[in-house]
Amino acid sequence: MNILVTGGAGYIGSHTVRELVNKKHRVVVLDNLSKGHEAAVKGAQLVRGDTAGRELLKSLFREHDIEAVMHFAASSLVGESVRLPSWYYHNNLVKGLLLLDAMVESGVRYLVFSSTAAVYGEPREIPIPENHPAAPTNTYGATKLALEGAMRWYGEAYGLRSASLRYFNAAGADPAGDIGEDHDPETHLIPLVLKVAMGHLPYLEVFGTDYPTPDGTCIRDYIHVNDLADAHVLAMEALASGASSAVYNLGNGNGYSVLRVIRAAEEVVGKPIPVHYGARRPGDPAMLVAGSKKIKAGLGWQPRFTDLRAIIETAWRWHRSHPRGY
Ligand code: UDP
């Protein structure tokens, strides 16, 4: 298929582009490079711009005969989203709506959307099923949920078919070692732990030790970025073969506390990681673990990286070979 990938120069986008190219799809990446990296786009054409450019979108759709869009481009930092709601609503929701409008006008019918577990807020049930109430506790989750809602109604009215993939904690890097996670600033646990291991940071600050979890630190479900990429391709191929619109969780279904992640990283890097114990980070739920039965049953998705250490190993390979990123 001919596919436009917005945000394809970013972390999850670039891994998905590689998977699409491996599966012989033709890919055009649209990325404004505000966070993404040109060097992360391999095997696809990169167009610099964003989804606010309606004429640009329409000409890309026409010129490349685009059949489906994968939409990754967004701002995605929880803490920042709470401080800057206007930016998040404009960047994630308004620009997302402009993309949907351009798709409808150009007759592009399939959309795979990068959503998030942050749509659920504080879970009432673990593992979290897709029909769990969505009550985001931060602007980031609220903007993603709002665009999911628009996609549903655009589906009813205009026939747009979509899959929203609600990821839990994306982690790891392509085992090839040439693409990986490179955020500035970096805020995510695993890359920060590995930066401590490389001596770029003196210690890892553990955000909160008084959560109602066995060791007092937050529990998350870490899912390998290549498993996320697989799911995007499966979801797109399913839409193109007639599947209805759907929302899917993507996680391993196993929860690991911050301290367990640090232990696993210590085993991978073969040395101790110094830590400081700090306060809770605002907006962090105690525990987020995915129920991913729906995508396993519906699309035959199966994560290949189920072991946390194996996930961290791939991240370590990337960070060691690219100590300063791209
Ligand atoms: N975390 C931490 N110290 C850090 C960064 C993250 O203790 O320097 C914790 C954070 O509170 C959360 C978990 O690690 O419980 C995963 O955080 P991350 O930012 O990687 O992903 P999120 O869960 O926010 O999507």
Tab-separated table of C-alpha atoms and ligand atoms in Angstrom:
chain	number	residue	atom	x	y	z
A	1	MET	CA	0.000	0.000	0.000
A	2	ASN	CA	0.973	3.669	-0.278
A	3	ILE	CA	1.178	5.108	3.197
A	4	LEU	CA	1.767	8.526	4.680
A	5	VAL	CA	3.383	8.379	8.116
A	6	THR	CA	3.156	11.609	10.102
A	7	GLY	CA	5.838	11.845	12.767
A	8	GLY	CA	7.759	9.096	11.006
A	9	ALA	CA	11.092	10.613	12.082
A	10	GLY	CA	10.224	10.092	15.747
A	11	TYR	CA	10.903	7.128	17.992
A	12	ILE	CA	7.890	4.885	17.375
A	13	GLY	CA	7.214	6.332	13.926
A	14	SER	CA	10.684	5.508	12.612
A	15	HIS	CA	10.472	1.910	13.835
A	16	THR	CA	7.090	1.555	12.173
A	17	VAL	CA	8.401	3.017	8.914
A	18	ARG	CA	11.100	0.348	8.913
A	19	GLU	CA	8.504	-2.390	9.454
A	20	LEU	CA	6.345	-1.005	6.632
A	21	VAL	CA	9.314	-0.841	4.266
A	22	ASN	CA	10.294	-4.421	5.218
A	23	LYS	CA	6.760	-5.463	4.317
A	24	LYS	CA	7.159	-3.784	0.897
A	25	HIS	CA	4.761	-0.919	1.505
A	26	ARG	CA	5.633	2.434	-0.073
A	27	VAL	CA	6.089	5.080	2.589
A	28	VAL	CA	6.210	8.869	2.639
A	29	VAL	CA	7.098	10.455	5.977
A	30	LEU	CA	5.718	13.861	6.946
A	31	ASP	CA	7.597	15.295	9.922
A	32	ASN	CA	8.361	18.867	10.944
A	33	LEU	CA	11.536	17.625	12.685
A	34	SER	CA	10.662	19.561	15.839
A	35	LYS	CA	11.447	16.376	17.786
A	36	GLY	CA	12.200	13.835	15.092
A	37	HIS	CA	15.514	13.082	13.393
A	38	GLU	CA	16.187	13.003	9.689
A	39	ALA	CA	18.660	10.149	10.221
A	40	ALA	CA	15.905	8.017	11.761
A	41	VAL	CA	14.053	7.804	8.442
A	42	LYS	CA	15.447	4.924	6.454
A	43	GLY	CA	14.068	3.615	3.191
A	44	ALA	CA	11.362	6.266	2.821
A	45	GLN	CA	11.040	9.781	1.469
A	46	LEU	CA	10.967	12.486	4.144
A	47	VAL	CA	8.862	15.608	3.588
A	48	ARG	CA	9.382	18.385	6.095
A	49	GLY	CA	6.099	19.866	7.249
A	50	ASP	CA	3.128	19.143	9.424
A	51	THR	CA	-0.527	18.312	9.232
A	52	ALA	CA	-1.566	21.957	9.554
A	53	GLY	CA	-0.533	22.327	5.912
A	54	ARG	CA	-3.796	21.332	4.266
A	55	GLU	CA	-2.643	22.011	0.716
A	56	LEU	CA	0.601	20.151	1.410
A	57	LEU	CA	-1.374	17.164	2.696
A	58	LYS	CA	-3.709	17.168	-0.266
A	59	SER	CA	-0.853	17.365	-2.746
A	60	LEU	CA	1.008	14.530	-0.957
A	61	PHE	CA	-2.125	12.380	-1.000
A	62	ARG	CA	-2.561	13.020	-4.716
A	63	GLU	CA	1.050	12.810	-5.814
A	64	HIS	CA	1.740	9.540	-3.960
A	65	ASP	CA	-1.704	8.025	-4.360
A	66	ILE	CA	-1.897	7.599	-0.586
A	67	GLU	CA	-4.309	4.922	0.644
A	68	ALA	CA	-3.708	5.056	4.400
A	69	VAL	CA	-2.243	7.348	7.042
A	70	MET	CA	-0.414	6.437	10.209
A	71	HIS	CA	-0.543	9.396	12.540
A	72	PHE	CA	2.264	9.640	15.100
A	73	ALA	CA	3.005	13.358	14.986
A	74	ALA	CA	2.113	14.832	18.388
A	75	SER	CA	3.503	16.291	21.570
A	76	SER	CA	3.715	13.561	24.179
A	77	LEU	CA	5.118	14.728	27.504
A	78	VAL	CA	2.649	14.357	30.346
A	79	GLY	CA	4.192	16.982	32.646
A	80	GLU	CA	4.603	19.544	29.858
A	81	SER	CA	1.023	18.932	28.721
A	82	VAL	CA	-0.315	19.983	32.110
A	83	ARG	CA	1.706	23.211	31.989
A	84	LEU	CA	0.925	23.979	28.332
A	85	PRO	CA	-2.649	22.867	27.563
A	86	SER	CA	-3.067	25.387	24.741
A	87	TRP	CA	-0.012	24.006	22.929
A	88	TYR	CA	-1.195	20.433	23.396
A	89	TYR	CA	-4.751	21.082	22.212
A	90	HIS	CA	-3.476	22.927	19.141
A	91	ASN	CA	-0.676	20.567	18.295
A	92	ASN	CA	-2.448	17.280	18.986
A	93	LEU	CA	-6.137	17.976	18.516
A	94	VAL	CA	-6.419	20.891	16.077
A	95	LYS	CA	-3.666	19.583	13.785
A	96	GLY	CA	-5.176	16.109	14.090
A	97	LEU	CA	-8.568	17.427	12.948
A	98	LEU	CA	-6.950	19.169	9.987
A	99	LEU	CA	-5.450	15.820	9.021
A	100	LEU	CA	-8.842	14.082	9.255
A	101	ASP	CA	-10.433	16.832	7.148
A	102	ALA	CA	-7.776	16.565	4.467
A	103	MET	CA	-8.167	12.776	4.425
A	104	VAL	CA	-11.925	13.051	3.986
A	105	GLU	CA	-11.582	15.663	1.236
A	106	SER	CA	-9.037	13.522	-0.602
A	107	GLY	CA	-10.843	10.214	-0.094
A	108	VAL	CA	-8.078	8.605	2.030
A	109	ARG	CA	-10.071	6.116	4.071
A	110	TYR	CA	-7.772	4.339	6.532
A	111	LEU	CA	-6.101	5.797	9.594
A	112	VAL	CA	-3.967	4.139	12.257
A	113	PHE	CA	-3.629	6.451	15.227
A	114	SER	CA	-0.932	6.532	17.866
A	115	SER	CA	-2.972	6.799	21.059
A	116	THR	CA	-1.990	6.172	24.640
A	117	ALA	CA	-2.799	4.430	27.907
A	118	ALA	CA	-2.950	7.958	29.336
A	119	VAL	CA	-6.561	8.106	28.080
A	120	TYR	CA	-7.598	5.865	30.996
A	121	GLY	CA	-6.365	7.974	33.908
A	122	GLU	CA	-6.301	6.251	37.295
A	123	PRO	CA	-7.312	2.629	36.594
A	124	ARG	CA	-10.172	0.965	38.416
A	125	GLU	CA	-9.235	-2.424	37.095
A	126	ILE	CA	-5.870	-4.087	36.270
A	127	PRO	CA	-5.097	-5.249	33.613
A	128	ILE	CA	-6.933	-2.382	31.915
A	129	PRO	CA	-9.363	-3.524	29.202
A	130	GLU	CA	-10.283	-1.261	26.270
A	131	ASN	CA	-13.792	-0.737	27.646
A	132	HIS	CA	-12.418	0.686	30.894
A	133	PRO	CA	-13.778	4.221	31.449
A	134	ALA	CA	-11.532	6.867	29.867
A	135	ALA	CA	-10.869	9.686	32.337
A	136	PRO	CA	-7.462	11.195	31.562
A	137	THR	CA	-5.613	12.924	34.391
A	138	ASN	CA	-3.477	15.064	32.085
A	139	THR	CA	-3.849	17.175	28.950
A	140	TYR	CA	-1.802	14.785	26.854
A	141	GLY	CA	-4.263	11.938	27.443
A	142	ALA	CA	-7.209	14.316	27.020
A	143	THR	CA	-6.039	15.491	23.583
A	144	LYS	CA	-5.473	11.931	22.363
A	145	LEU	CA	-8.903	10.877	23.625
A	146	ALA	CA	-10.521	13.885	21.960
A	147	LEU	CA	-9.036	12.955	18.581
A	148	GLU	CA	-10.146	9.343	19.063
A	149	GLY	CA	-13.662	10.715	19.572
A	150	ALA	CA	-13.459	12.773	16.388
A	151	MET	CA	-12.259	9.724	14.468
A	152	ARG	CA	-15.269	7.778	15.621
A	153	TRP	CA	-17.726	10.442	14.442
A	154	TYR	CA	-15.852	11.021	11.182
A	155	GLY	CA	-16.233	7.283	10.701
A	156	GLU	CA	-20.006	7.453	11.178
A	157	ALA	CA	-20.459	10.458	8.922
A	158	TYR	CA	-17.730	10.203	6.295
A	159	GLY	CA	-16.751	6.521	6.263
A	160	LEU	CA	-13.212	7.059	7.632
A	161	ARG	CA	-12.026	3.737	9.071
A	162	SER	CA	-9.544	3.830	11.900
A	163	ALA	CA	-7.625	1.885	14.480
A	164	SER	CA	-6.554	3.667	17.674
A	165	LEU	CA	-3.642	1.970	19.355
A	166	ARG	CA	-3.368	2.812	23.024
A	167	TYR	CA	0.218	2.110	23.981
A	168	PHE	CA	1.499	1.526	27.424
A	169	ASN	CA	5.251	2.206	27.907
A	170	ALA	CA	7.150	2.027	24.622
A	171	ALA	CA	10.704	0.846	25.171
A	172	GLY	CA	13.741	-0.688	23.475
A	173	ALA	CA	15.166	-0.173	20.004
A	174	ASP	CA	15.433	-2.101	16.768
A	175	PRO	CA	17.944	-4.910	17.473
A	176	ALA	CA	19.816	-3.751	14.330
A	177	GLY	CA	21.060	-0.950	16.613
A	178	ASP	CA	20.865	1.874	14.055
A	179	ILE	CA	17.595	3.498	15.150
A	180	GLY	CA	16.402	4.098	18.689
A	181	GLU	CA	15.086	6.523	21.276
A	182	ASP	CA	16.558	10.038	21.185
A	183	HIS	CA	14.487	12.652	22.991
A	184	ASP	CA	15.618	16.085	24.092
A	185	PRO	CA	14.950	16.492	26.931
A	186	GLU	CA	14.835	12.800	27.818
A	187	THR	CA	12.218	12.100	30.467
A	188	HIS	CA	11.644	8.342	30.129
A	189	LEU	CA	12.823	5.837	32.657
A	190	ILE	CA	14.777	3.295	30.598
A	191	PRO	CA	16.852	5.762	28.524
A	192	LEU	CA	17.589	7.769	31.678
A	193	VAL	CA	18.740	4.657	33.526
A	194	LEU	CA	21.021	3.820	30.590
A	195	LYS	CA	22.369	7.378	30.517
A	196	VAL	CA	23.323	6.907	34.167
A	197	ALA	CA	25.043	3.623	33.203
A	198	MET	CA	27.003	5.487	30.484
A	199	GLY	CA	28.085	8.125	33.006
A	200	HIS	CA	26.101	10.949	31.337
A	201	LEU	CA	24.039	11.435	34.482
A	202	PRO	CA	25.202	10.942	38.072
A	203	TYR	CA	22.112	9.075	39.287
A	204	LEU	CA	18.526	8.165	38.512
A	205	GLU	CA	15.887	9.892	40.557
A	206	VAL	CA	13.080	7.516	41.521
A	207	PHE	CA	9.840	9.484	41.479
A	208	GLY	CA	7.975	8.394	44.598
A	209	THR	CA	8.452	5.450	46.952
A	210	ASP	CA	5.108	5.616	48.747
A	211	TYR	CA	2.776	4.249	46.062
A	212	PRO	CA	0.432	1.415	47.041
A	213	THR	CA	2.607	-1.169	45.223
A	214	PRO	CA	4.763	-3.973	46.688
A	215	ASP	CA	7.992	-1.903	46.680
A	216	GLY	CA	6.341	1.532	46.797
A	217	THR	CA	7.378	2.573	43.267
A	218	CYS	CA	5.145	2.918	40.201
A	219	ILE	CA	4.363	-0.100	38.081
A	220	ARG	CA	4.275	0.126	34.282
A	221	ASP	CA	3.882	-2.234	31.349
A	222	TYR	CA	6.890	-1.959	29.002
A	223	ILE	CA	6.313	-2.904	25.395
A	224	HIS	CA	9.023	-3.169	22.762
A	225	VAL	CA	8.891	-0.559	20.017
A	226	ASN	CA	9.174	-3.244	17.304
A	227	ASP	CA	6.108	-4.979	18.751
A	228	LEU	CA	4.283	-1.651	18.523
A	229	ALA	CA	5.446	-1.301	14.925
A	230	ASP	CA	4.118	-4.785	14.100
A	231	ALA	CA	0.745	-3.875	15.576
A	232	HIS	CA	0.487	-0.750	13.411
A	233	VAL	CA	1.111	-2.701	10.255
A	234	LEU	CA	-1.368	-5.437	11.240
A	235	ALA	CA	-4.008	-2.841	12.101
A	236	MET	CA	-3.546	-1.044	8.788
A	237	GLU	CA	-3.659	-4.215	6.725
A	238	ALA	CA	-6.803	-5.289	8.597
A	239	LEU	CA	-8.546	-1.979	7.863
A	240	ALA	CA	-7.650	-2.270	4.201
A	241	SER	CA	-9.108	-5.793	4.120
A	242	GLY	CA	-12.426	-4.632	5.493
A	243	ALA	CA	-12.046	-4.635	9.305
A	244	SER	CA	-14.209	-2.135	11.167
A	245	SER	CA	-12.822	0.726	13.205
A	246	ALA	CA	-11.483	-0.331	16.575
A	247	VAL	CA	-9.559	0.711	19.657
A	248	TYR	CA	-6.793	-1.603	20.903
A	249	ASN	CA	-4.486	-1.643	23.903
A	250	LEU	CA	-0.864	-2.525	23.304
A	251	GLY	CA	1.189	-3.822	26.188
A	252	ASN	CA	2.837	-6.982	27.419
A	253	GLY	CA	0.369	-7.447	30.245
A	254	ASN	CA	3.209	-7.600	32.812
A	255	GLY	CA	3.844	-4.853	35.317
A	256	TYR	CA	7.348	-3.867	36.456
A	257	SER	CA	8.064	-1.388	39.219
A	258	VAL	CA	10.625	1.387	38.756
A	259	LEU	CA	12.988	-0.505	41.073
A	260	ARG	CA	12.576	-3.733	39.075
A	261	VAL	CA	13.383	-1.860	35.878
A	262	ILE	CA	16.545	-0.516	37.499
A	263	ARG	CA	17.509	-4.055	38.698
A	264	ALA	CA	16.953	-5.480	35.217
A	265	ALA	CA	19.041	-2.665	33.683
A	266	GLU	CA	21.831	-3.350	36.182
A	267	GLU	CA	21.897	-6.958	35.003
A	268	VAL	CA	22.051	-5.867	31.364
A	269	VAL	CA	24.801	-3.266	31.796
A	270	GLY	CA	26.696	-5.287	34.417
A	271	LYS	CA	27.123	-2.497	36.939
A	272	PRO	CA	25.151	-0.790	39.702
A	273	ILE	CA	22.957	2.217	38.835
A	274	PRO	CA	23.087	4.884	41.556
A	275	VAL	CA	19.634	6.141	42.551
A	276	HIS	CA	18.186	8.966	44.619
A	277	TYR	CA	14.717	8.638	46.051
A	278	GLY	CA	12.591	11.688	45.274
A	279	ALA	CA	9.010	12.898	45.389
A	280	ARG	CA	6.172	11.650	43.221
A	281	ARG	CA	5.890	13.154	39.749
A	282	PRO	CA	2.500	14.870	39.396
A	283	GLY	CA	0.011	12.986	37.215
A	284	ASP	CA	1.638	9.534	37.575
A	285	PRO	CA	-0.881	6.750	38.327
A	286	ALA	CA	0.474	4.032	40.646
A	287	MET	CA	-0.036	1.195	38.230
A	288	LEU	CA	-0.721	0.859	34.493
A	289	VAL	CA	-0.847	-2.603	32.990
A	290	ALA	CA	-2.488	-3.439	29.686
A	291	GLY	CA	-5.024	-6.046	28.860
A	292	SER	CA	-4.107	-6.733	25.199
A	293	LYS	CA	-6.390	-9.733	24.575
A	294	LYS	CA	-8.425	-7.813	22.031
A	295	ILE	CA	-5.634	-7.221	19.517
A	296	LYS	CA	-4.265	-10.728	20.055
A	297	ALA	CA	-7.638	-12.274	19.316
A	298	GLY	CA	-8.725	-9.790	16.654
A	299	LEU	CA	-5.536	-9.284	14.651
A	300	GLY	CA	-3.324	-12.178	15.758
A	301	TRP	CA	-0.782	-9.768	17.281
A	302	GLN	CA	1.758	-11.380	19.573
A	303	PRO	CA	4.577	-9.427	21.212
A	304	ARG	CA	7.984	-10.953	20.463
A	305	PHE	CA	9.776	-9.179	23.316
A	306	THR	CA	8.070	-10.374	26.475
A	307	ASP	CA	11.097	-10.278	28.753
A	308	LEU	CA	12.042	-6.907	30.232
A	309	ARG	CA	15.757	-7.671	30.143
A	310	ALA	CA	15.599	-8.494	26.440
A	311	ILE	CA	13.838	-5.165	25.844
A	312	ILE	CA	16.470	-3.244	27.816
A	313	GLU	CA	19.259	-5.077	25.976
A	314	THR	CA	18.067	-3.677	22.651
A	315	ALA	CA	17.903	-0.162	24.127
A	316	TRP	CA	21.403	-0.609	25.547
A	317	ARG	CA	22.772	-1.634	22.141
A	318	TRP	CA	21.365	1.566	20.624
A	319	HIS	CA	22.554	3.879	23.410
A	320	ARG	CA	26.027	2.384	23.538
A	321	SER	CA	26.519	2.753	19.808
A	322	HIS	CA	24.927	6.250	19.733
A	323	PRO	CA	25.912	7.762	23.082
A	324	ARG	CA	24.840	11.246	21.949
A	325	GLY	CA	21.846	10.099	19.909
A	326	TYR	CA	21.570	10.568	16.153
B	1	UDP	N1	10.371	7.558	36.482
B	1	UDP	C1	11.258	7.750	37.540
B	1	UDP	N2	12.330	8.537	37.327
B	1	UDP	C2	12.602	9.140	36.129
B	1	UDP	C3	11.699	8.922	35.047
B	1	UDP	C4	10.585	8.118	35.264
B	1	UDP	O1	11.066	7.241	38.633
B	1	UDP	O2	13.608	9.864	36.012
B	1	UDP	C5	9.191	6.704	36.688
B	1	UDP	C6	7.877	7.431	36.432
B	1	UDP	O3	7.426	8.058	37.608
B	1	UDP	C7	6.974	6.275	35.995
B	1	UDP	C8	7.930	5.304	35.317
B	1	UDP	O4	9.243	5.667	35.748
B	1	UDP	O5	6.434	5.639	37.104
B	1	UDP	C9	7.869	5.379	33.804
B	1	UDP	O6	7.977	6.744	33.438
B	1	UDP	P1	8.196	7.199	31.948
B	1	UDP	O7	8.378	8.690	31.972
B	1	UDP	O8	9.278	6.388	31.333
B	1	UDP	O9	6.861	6.807	31.202
B	1	UDP	P2	5.316	7.186	31.512
B	1	UDP	O10	4.840	6.133	32.479
B	1	UDP	O11	5.271	8.568	32.052
B	1	UDP	O12	4.673	7.070	30.184
